[in-house]
XYZ file of C-alpha atoms in Angstrom:
153
model
C -68.571 72.975 211.309
C -69.545 75.217 208.627
C -71.075 73.902 205.507
C -69.352 75.482 201.999
C -70.850 75.086 198.596
C -68.072 73.560 196.635
C -67.810 75.078 192.815
C -66.942 72.088 189.758
C -65.704 73.831 186.970
C -63.359 72.490 184.201
C -60.335 74.438 183.317
C -59.117 73.204 179.437
C -56.828 70.342 180.119
C -59.660 68.701 182.452
C -62.419 69.203 179.634
C -60.444 67.595 177.262
C -59.632 64.569 179.567
C -63.274 64.122 180.570
C -64.344 64.182 176.826
C -61.623 61.994 175.691
C -62.517 59.827 178.625
C -66.224 59.607 177.435
C -66.003 59.560 173.544
C -63.632 55.989 174.186
C -66.132 55.281 176.999
C -68.508 55.358 174.294
C -66.679 53.501 171.553
C -65.773 50.729 174.184
C -69.359 50.379 174.773
C -70.420 50.613 170.969
C -67.704 47.961 170.141
C -68.613 45.363 172.853
C -72.899 45.829 171.895
C -71.760 45.172 168.007
C -69.382 41.915 169.706
C -71.990 40.693 171.841
C -75.062 41.024 169.719
C -73.910 40.697 165.575
C -72.375 38.003 164.047
C -70.301 40.312 161.959
C -68.616 42.187 164.159
C -65.713 39.369 166.484
C -63.798 41.100 169.483
C -61.429 38.634 170.946
C -61.401 39.962 174.045
C -62.530 43.306 176.393
C -58.860 44.291 176.484
C -59.082 43.968 173.017
C -61.528 46.266 172.622
C -60.299 48.740 174.714
C -57.413 49.141 172.532
C -59.598 49.475 169.705
C -61.507 51.897 171.153
C -58.524 54.309 171.655
C -57.309 53.793 167.975
C -60.437 54.605 167.143
C -61.075 57.544 169.159
C -57.824 59.111 167.969
C -57.973 58.060 164.067
C -61.894 59.482 163.656
C -60.608 62.902 165.578
C -57.991 62.916 163.704
C -59.797 62.456 159.931
C -62.866 64.797 161.509
C -59.916 67.328 162.399
C -58.223 66.987 158.949
C -61.934 67.746 157.023
C -62.357 70.781 159.206
C -58.912 72.288 158.359
C -59.069 71.662 154.805
C -63.408 72.526 154.290
C -62.425 75.770 155.722
C -59.069 76.320 153.219
C -62.066 76.118 150.760
C -64.525 78.534 152.547
C -62.513 80.956 152.269
C -62.048 80.911 148.524
C -65.223 82.364 146.469
C -66.443 80.806 143.307
C -68.167 77.554 142.292
C -65.085 75.099 142.228
C -63.845 76.215 145.354
C -67.605 74.602 146.655
C -66.640 71.484 144.577
C -63.531 70.869 145.693
C -64.479 70.999 149.474
C -67.763 68.461 148.544
C -65.495 65.845 147.294
C -62.382 66.500 149.675
C -65.213 66.080 152.328
C -66.353 62.668 150.752
C -63.074 61.595 150.338
C -61.636 62.597 153.735
C -64.767 61.318 155.623
C -65.291 57.923 153.975
C -61.643 57.134 152.539
C -60.143 57.884 156.473
C -62.741 54.531 157.372
C -60.819 52.624 154.959
C -57.811 53.661 156.047
C -58.900 52.831 160.162
C -60.158 49.665 159.322
C -56.909 49.107 157.834
C -55.074 50.571 161.179
C -56.792 48.054 162.849
C -56.348 45.184 160.605
C -52.482 46.048 161.376
C -52.894 46.652 164.536
C -54.751 43.657 166.332
C -54.573 41.151 163.371
C -57.356 38.169 163.709
C -58.076 39.192 167.468
C -60.756 41.643 165.720
C -62.328 41.518 162.901
C -65.338 42.417 160.565
C -66.797 40.227 158.074
C -70.101 39.792 156.020
C -70.687 41.787 153.060
C -67.720 42.804 151.233
C -64.988 42.071 152.969
C -66.267 43.297 156.488
C -66.586 46.806 155.791
C -69.967 46.752 155.656
C -69.708 45.568 159.429
C -66.926 48.233 160.053
C -68.699 51.572 158.062
C -72.000 50.395 160.238
C -70.169 50.337 163.434
C -68.141 53.235 163.331
C -71.101 55.263 162.030
C -73.143 53.727 165.344
C -69.999 55.050 167.382
C -71.168 58.942 165.650
C -74.279 58.916 166.322
C -73.657 57.631 170.069
C -71.188 60.132 170.860
C -73.425 62.819 169.219
C -76.225 61.565 171.292
C -73.887 61.684 174.818
C -72.970 65.301 173.054
C -76.919 66.509 173.214
C -77.412 65.349 176.377
C -74.343 67.083 178.208
C -75.191 70.296 176.735
C -78.772 69.960 177.145
C -77.744 69.887 181.224
C -75.758 73.126 180.926
C -77.155 75.234 182.832
C -79.401 73.492 185.444
C -78.276 73.404 188.762
C -78.780 70.583 191.690
C -81.003 71.970 194.546
C -79.502 71.051 197.396
């Protein structure tokens, strides 16, 4: 029997699948930690939190993609006004999209997912979203830090 080293490479669809699956799982963990340890976040069940994690991931990727597209449009222009418009549009998209996400969760899940507390739950929701973004950034940094490290057999 010959021992053959298997090479694990990923094509683009595989990378996207693994990346988005990992992102949804990170979102799921963050949502459930908040549900378990903070009274301002209440999610009826694990299944609901899983669906909410998928929805949040889709909406986060969409809003970040939109922000990048608009930022690139203004970066291509010269002068002070495009820089100001870029900053304003970035702020409006990144903050405004969180309110749209909160409303989407409300429409999709109703009382099954609730954010309460200051400003009718807006503070709790923003805390969850920022925690998700921080957790995703940490996982991403770990992933790229492992790049090029070979496992010795």
